[in-house]
Coordinates of C-alpha atoms and ligand atoms in Angstrom, one line a residue:
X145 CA 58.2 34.6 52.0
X146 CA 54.8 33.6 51.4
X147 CA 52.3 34.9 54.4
X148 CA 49.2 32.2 55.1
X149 CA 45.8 34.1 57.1
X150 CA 44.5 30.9 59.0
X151 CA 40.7 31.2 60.2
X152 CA 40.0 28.4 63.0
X153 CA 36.1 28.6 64.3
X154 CA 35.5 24.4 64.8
X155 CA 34.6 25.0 68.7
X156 CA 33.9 27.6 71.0
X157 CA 36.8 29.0 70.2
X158 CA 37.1 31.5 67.0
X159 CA 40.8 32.7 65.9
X160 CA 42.6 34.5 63.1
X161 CA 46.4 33.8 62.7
X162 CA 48.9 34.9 60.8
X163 CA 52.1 33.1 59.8
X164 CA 55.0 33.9 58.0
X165 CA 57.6 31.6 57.2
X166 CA 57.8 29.5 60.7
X167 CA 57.1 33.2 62.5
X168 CA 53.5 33.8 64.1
X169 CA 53.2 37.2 63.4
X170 CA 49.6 37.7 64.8
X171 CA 47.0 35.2 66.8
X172 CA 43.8 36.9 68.6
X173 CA 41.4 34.7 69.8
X174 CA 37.5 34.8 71.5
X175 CA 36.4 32.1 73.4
X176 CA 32.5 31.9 73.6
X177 CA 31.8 31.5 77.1
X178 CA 28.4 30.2 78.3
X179 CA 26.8 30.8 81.5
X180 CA 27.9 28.1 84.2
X181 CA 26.2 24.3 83.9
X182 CA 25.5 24.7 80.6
X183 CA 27.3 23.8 77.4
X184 CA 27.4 25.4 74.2
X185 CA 25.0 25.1 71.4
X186 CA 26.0 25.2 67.7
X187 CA 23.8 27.8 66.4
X188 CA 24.7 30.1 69.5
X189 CA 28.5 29.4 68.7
X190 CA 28.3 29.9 65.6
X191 CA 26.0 33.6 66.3
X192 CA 29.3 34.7 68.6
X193 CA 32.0 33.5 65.6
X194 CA 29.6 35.7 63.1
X195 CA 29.7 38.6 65.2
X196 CA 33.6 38.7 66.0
X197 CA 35.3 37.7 63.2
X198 CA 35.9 40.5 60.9
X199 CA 37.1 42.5 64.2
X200 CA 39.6 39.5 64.7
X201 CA 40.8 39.7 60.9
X202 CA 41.2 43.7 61.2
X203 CA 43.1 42.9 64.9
X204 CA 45.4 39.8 63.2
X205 CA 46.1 42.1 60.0
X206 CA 47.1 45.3 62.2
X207 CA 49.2 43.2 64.6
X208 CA 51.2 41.4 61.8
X209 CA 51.9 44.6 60.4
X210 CA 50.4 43.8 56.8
X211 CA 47.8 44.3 54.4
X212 CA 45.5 42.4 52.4
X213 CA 48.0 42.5 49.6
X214 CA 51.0 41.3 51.5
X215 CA 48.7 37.8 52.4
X216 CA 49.3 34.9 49.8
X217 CA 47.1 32.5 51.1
X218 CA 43.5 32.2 53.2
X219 CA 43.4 29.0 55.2
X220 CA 40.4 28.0 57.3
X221 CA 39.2 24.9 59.1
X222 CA 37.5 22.5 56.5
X223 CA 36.7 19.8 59.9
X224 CA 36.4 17.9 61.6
X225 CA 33.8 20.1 64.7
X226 CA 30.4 21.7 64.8
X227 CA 28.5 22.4 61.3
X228 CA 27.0 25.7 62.5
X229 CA 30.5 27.5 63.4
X230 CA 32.4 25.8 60.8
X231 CA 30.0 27.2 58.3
X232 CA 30.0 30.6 59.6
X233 CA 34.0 30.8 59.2
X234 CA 34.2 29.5 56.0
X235 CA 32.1 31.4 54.2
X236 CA 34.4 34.7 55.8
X237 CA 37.4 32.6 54.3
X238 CA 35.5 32.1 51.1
X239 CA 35.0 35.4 50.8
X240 CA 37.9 37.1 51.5
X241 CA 39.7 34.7 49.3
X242 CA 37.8 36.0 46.2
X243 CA 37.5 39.8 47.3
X244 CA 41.0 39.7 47.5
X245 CA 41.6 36.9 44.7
X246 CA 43.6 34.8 47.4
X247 CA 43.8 30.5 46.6
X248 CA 41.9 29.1 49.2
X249 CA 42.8 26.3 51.4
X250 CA 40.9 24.0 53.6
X251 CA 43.0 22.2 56.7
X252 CA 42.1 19.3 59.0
X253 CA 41.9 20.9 62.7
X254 CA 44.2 18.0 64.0
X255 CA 46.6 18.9 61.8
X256 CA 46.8 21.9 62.4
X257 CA 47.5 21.5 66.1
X258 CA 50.0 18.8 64.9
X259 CA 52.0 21.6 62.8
X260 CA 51.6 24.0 65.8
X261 CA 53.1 22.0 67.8
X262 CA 56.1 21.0 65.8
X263 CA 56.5 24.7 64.5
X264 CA 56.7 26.3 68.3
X265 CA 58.8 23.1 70.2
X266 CA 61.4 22.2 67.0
X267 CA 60.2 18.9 67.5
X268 CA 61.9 17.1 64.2
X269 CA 60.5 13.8 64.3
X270 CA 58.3 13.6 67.5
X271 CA 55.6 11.0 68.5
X272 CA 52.4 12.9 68.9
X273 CA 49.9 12.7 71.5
X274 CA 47.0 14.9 70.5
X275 CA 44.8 15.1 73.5
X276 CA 41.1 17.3 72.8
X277 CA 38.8 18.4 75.4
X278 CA 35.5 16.7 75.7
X279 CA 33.9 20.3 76.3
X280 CA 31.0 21.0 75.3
X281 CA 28.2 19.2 77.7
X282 CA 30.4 20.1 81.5
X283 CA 29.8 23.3 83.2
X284 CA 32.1 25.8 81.2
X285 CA 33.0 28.8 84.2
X286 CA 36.0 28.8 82.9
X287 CA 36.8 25.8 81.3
X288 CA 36.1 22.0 82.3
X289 CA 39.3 21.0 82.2
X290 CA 41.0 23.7 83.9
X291 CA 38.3 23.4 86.8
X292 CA 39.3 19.8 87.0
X293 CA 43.0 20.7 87.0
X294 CA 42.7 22.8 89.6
X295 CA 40.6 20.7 92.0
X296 CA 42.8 17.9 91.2
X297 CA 45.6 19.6 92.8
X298 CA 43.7 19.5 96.5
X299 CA 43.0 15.8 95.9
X300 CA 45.1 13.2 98.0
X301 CA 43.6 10.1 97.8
X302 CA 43.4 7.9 94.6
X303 CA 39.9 5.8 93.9
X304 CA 40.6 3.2 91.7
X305 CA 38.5 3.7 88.0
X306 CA 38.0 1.9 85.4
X307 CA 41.7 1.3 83.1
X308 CA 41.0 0.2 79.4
X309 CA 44.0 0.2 77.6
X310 CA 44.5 -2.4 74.6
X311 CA 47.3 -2.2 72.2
X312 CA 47.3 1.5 71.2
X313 CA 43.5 1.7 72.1
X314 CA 41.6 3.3 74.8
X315 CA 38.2 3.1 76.3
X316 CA 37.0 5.8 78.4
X317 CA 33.6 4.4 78.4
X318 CA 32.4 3.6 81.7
X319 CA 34.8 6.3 83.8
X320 CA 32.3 8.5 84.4
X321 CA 29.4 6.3 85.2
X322 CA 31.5 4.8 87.5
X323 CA 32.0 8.3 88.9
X324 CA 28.2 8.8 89.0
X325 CA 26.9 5.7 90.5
X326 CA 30.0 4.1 92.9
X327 CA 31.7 7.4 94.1
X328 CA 28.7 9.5 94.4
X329 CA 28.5 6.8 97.6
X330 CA 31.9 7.5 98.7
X331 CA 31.1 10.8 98.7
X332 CA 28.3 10.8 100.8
X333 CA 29.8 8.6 103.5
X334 CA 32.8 11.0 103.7
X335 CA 35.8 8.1 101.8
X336 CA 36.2 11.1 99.3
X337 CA 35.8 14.0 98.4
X338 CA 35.1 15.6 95.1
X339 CA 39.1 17.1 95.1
X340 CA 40.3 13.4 95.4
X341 CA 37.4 12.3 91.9
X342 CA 39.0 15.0 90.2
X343 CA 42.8 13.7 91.2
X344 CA 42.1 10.1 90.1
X345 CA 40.1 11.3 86.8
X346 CA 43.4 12.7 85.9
X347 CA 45.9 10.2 87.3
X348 CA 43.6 7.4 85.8
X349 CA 42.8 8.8 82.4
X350 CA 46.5 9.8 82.1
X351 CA 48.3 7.2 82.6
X352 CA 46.5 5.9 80.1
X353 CA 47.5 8.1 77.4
X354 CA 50.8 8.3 78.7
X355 CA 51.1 4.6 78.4
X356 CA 50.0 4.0 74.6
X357 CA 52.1 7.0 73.7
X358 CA 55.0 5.1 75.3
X359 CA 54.0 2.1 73.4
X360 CA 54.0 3.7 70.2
X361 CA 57.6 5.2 70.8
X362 CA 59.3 1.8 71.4
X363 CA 57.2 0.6 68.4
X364 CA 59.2 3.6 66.1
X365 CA 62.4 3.9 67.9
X366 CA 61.0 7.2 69.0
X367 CA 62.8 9.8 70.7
X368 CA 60.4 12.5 70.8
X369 CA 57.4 12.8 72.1
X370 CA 55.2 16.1 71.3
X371 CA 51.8 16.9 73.3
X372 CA 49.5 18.5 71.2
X373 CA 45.5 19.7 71.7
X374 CA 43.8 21.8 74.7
X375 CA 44.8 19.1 77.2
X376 CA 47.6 19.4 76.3
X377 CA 47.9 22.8 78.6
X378 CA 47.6 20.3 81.4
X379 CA 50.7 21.0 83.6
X380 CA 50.3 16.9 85.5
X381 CA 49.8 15.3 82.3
X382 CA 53.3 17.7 80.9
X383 CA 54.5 16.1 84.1
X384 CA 53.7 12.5 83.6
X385 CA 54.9 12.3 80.3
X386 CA 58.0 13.9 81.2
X387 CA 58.6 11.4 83.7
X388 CA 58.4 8.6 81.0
X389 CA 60.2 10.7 78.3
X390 CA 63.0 10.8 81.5
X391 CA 62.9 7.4 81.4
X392 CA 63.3 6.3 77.8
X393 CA 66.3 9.0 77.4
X394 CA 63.8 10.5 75.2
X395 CA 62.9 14.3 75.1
X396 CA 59.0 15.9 75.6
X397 CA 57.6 18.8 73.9
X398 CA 54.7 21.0 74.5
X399 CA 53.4 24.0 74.3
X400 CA 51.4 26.4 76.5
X401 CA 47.5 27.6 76.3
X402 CA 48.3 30.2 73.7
X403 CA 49.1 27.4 70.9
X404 CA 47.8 24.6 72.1
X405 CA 44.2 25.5 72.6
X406 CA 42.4 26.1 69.1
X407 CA 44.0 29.2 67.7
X408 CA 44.1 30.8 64.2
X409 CA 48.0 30.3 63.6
X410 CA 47.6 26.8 63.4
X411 CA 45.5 27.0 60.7
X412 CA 47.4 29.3 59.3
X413 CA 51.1 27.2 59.9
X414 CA 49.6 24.1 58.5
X415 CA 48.1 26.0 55.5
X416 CA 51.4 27.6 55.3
X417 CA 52.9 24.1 54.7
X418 CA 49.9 22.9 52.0
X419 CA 50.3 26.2 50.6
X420 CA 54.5 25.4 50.2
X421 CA 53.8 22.0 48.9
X422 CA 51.6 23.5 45.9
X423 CA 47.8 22.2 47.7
X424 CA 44.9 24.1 46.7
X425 CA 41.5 24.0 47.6
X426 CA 38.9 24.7 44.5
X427 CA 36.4 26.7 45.2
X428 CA 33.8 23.8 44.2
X429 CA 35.3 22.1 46.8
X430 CA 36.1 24.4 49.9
X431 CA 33.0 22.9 51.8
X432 CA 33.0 21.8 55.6
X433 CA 32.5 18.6 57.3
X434 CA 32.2 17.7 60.9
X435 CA 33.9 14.2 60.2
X436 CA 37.4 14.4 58.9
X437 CA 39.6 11.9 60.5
X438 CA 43.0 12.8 60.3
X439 CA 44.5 10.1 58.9
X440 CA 42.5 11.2 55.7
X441 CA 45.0 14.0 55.3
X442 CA 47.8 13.1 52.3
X443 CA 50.6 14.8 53.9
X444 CA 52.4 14.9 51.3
X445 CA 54.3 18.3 52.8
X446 CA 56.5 15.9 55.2
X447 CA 58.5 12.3 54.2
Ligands
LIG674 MG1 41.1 21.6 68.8

């Protein structure tokens, strides 16, 4: 029953999981919060991960209940995310892995919150939507998109943005110009208010990604549709899919905040599955990069 030690650290988010054989046995996580208005920086990031980490890997290792010599594998995140963090995690994983002569092996992020999510839901064959944050340049007191969640919620009146969809592509370009320059108006003559922006943000941007993911599911026969990623915490996008999933007789999986915003046990579940399917990552080649798309990944773990 191999045990995998997953080390996530791509965002503002640092994390050290443990997995064992489908079972999360451990998962702490520090968020690096900046003050209000401001976003944050790599090389502050990356200054908080530094200073937390090895108290997170004691905390993960005491929670699961082992010791180094019950771990069989040290996964971190190889990409894609900020260079300064990444950097500062990896070489921790790097390491550990040879202080405790451990193979090594780097995961794709996405992935990671792709296994995640199938791990915790069952999902066997789902559709995934993988929705990220676009968090780092929007006041962060607590989170952008849980401040736009919650305003949303007061908001009653939809004003009509921009809706790019083509295919299974999406443009979001232009939504929040159009926020800046028209609505800025309608807010100062009283048609809106900021409650009912934040309302048609989310219905608008959505709807949207609820529509290509229903196009992709009657493209692949698809039953199952799995929401992966930090929006994916959002309870009125949960909602909108459901009501589409409803519709096709299909069935919608998510998760909540603990597993779906950037945690160590996703590293660690999809190293767990590299690890099972024999991947290794040389040391010569256990660098980071802030571009890895995910479609780069051989799964070759899954048919
Ligand atoms: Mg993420």
């Amino acid at each position: 029953m191999p045990a995998v030690l997953g080390f996530e650290g791509s965002a503002n988010k640092i994390g050290v999981g443990v997995v064992r054989d489908g079972r999360v046995l451990a998962n702490p996580r520090r968020t690096y919060v900046t003050p209000p208005g401001t976003g944050f920086l790599p090389g502050d990031t990356a200054r908080h991960h530094r200073t937390v980490i090895l108290d997170l890997l004691q905390e993960a290792l005491a929670e699961a209940g082992l010791t180094s010599q019950d771990i069989d594998c040290i996964a971190f995140t190889k990409g894609p995310g900020m260079g300064a963090p990444l950097v500062s995690v990896a070489v921790v994983a790097r390491t550990i892995a040879q202080l405790w002569n451990k193979p090594l092996l780097g995961v794709n992020h996405c992935i990671g919150h792709i296994e995640m999510g199938r791990l915790i839901t069952g999902a066997t064959n789902p559709t995934v939507l993988y929705v990220s944050g676009g968090n780092t340049q929007i006041s962060n007191d607590p989170s952008p998109g849980y401040n736009i969640e919650q305003m949303a919620k007061r908001g009653k009146k939809l004003v009509e943005l921009p809706y790019t969809v083509k295919g299974m592509d999406v443009s979001f370009s232009g939504i929040l110009s159009f926020i800046e320059d028209v609505a800025q108006r309608m807010l100062a003559t009283g048609e809106c208010t900021p409650e009912d922006l934040c309302f048609s943000l989310q219905e608008t941007v959505f709807a949207m990604l609820v529509e290509i993911t229903e196009r992709a599911m009657a493209h692949c026969g698809s039953q199952e549709a799995l929401i992966v990623g930090g929006v994916g915490c959002n309870m009125r996008l949960q909602e909108m899919m459901e009501t589409m999933c409803q519709e096709r007789e299909a069935k919608l999986f998510a998760t909540d905040e603990r597993f779906c915003i950037d945690n160590g046990a996703m590293i660690a579940q999809a190293g767990w599955e590299m690890f099972q399917a024999g991947i290794r990552t040389p040391l010569n080649d256990s660098g980071v990069t802030q571009r890895y798309r995910t479609d780069e990944v051989e799964v070759t773990w899954r048919d």
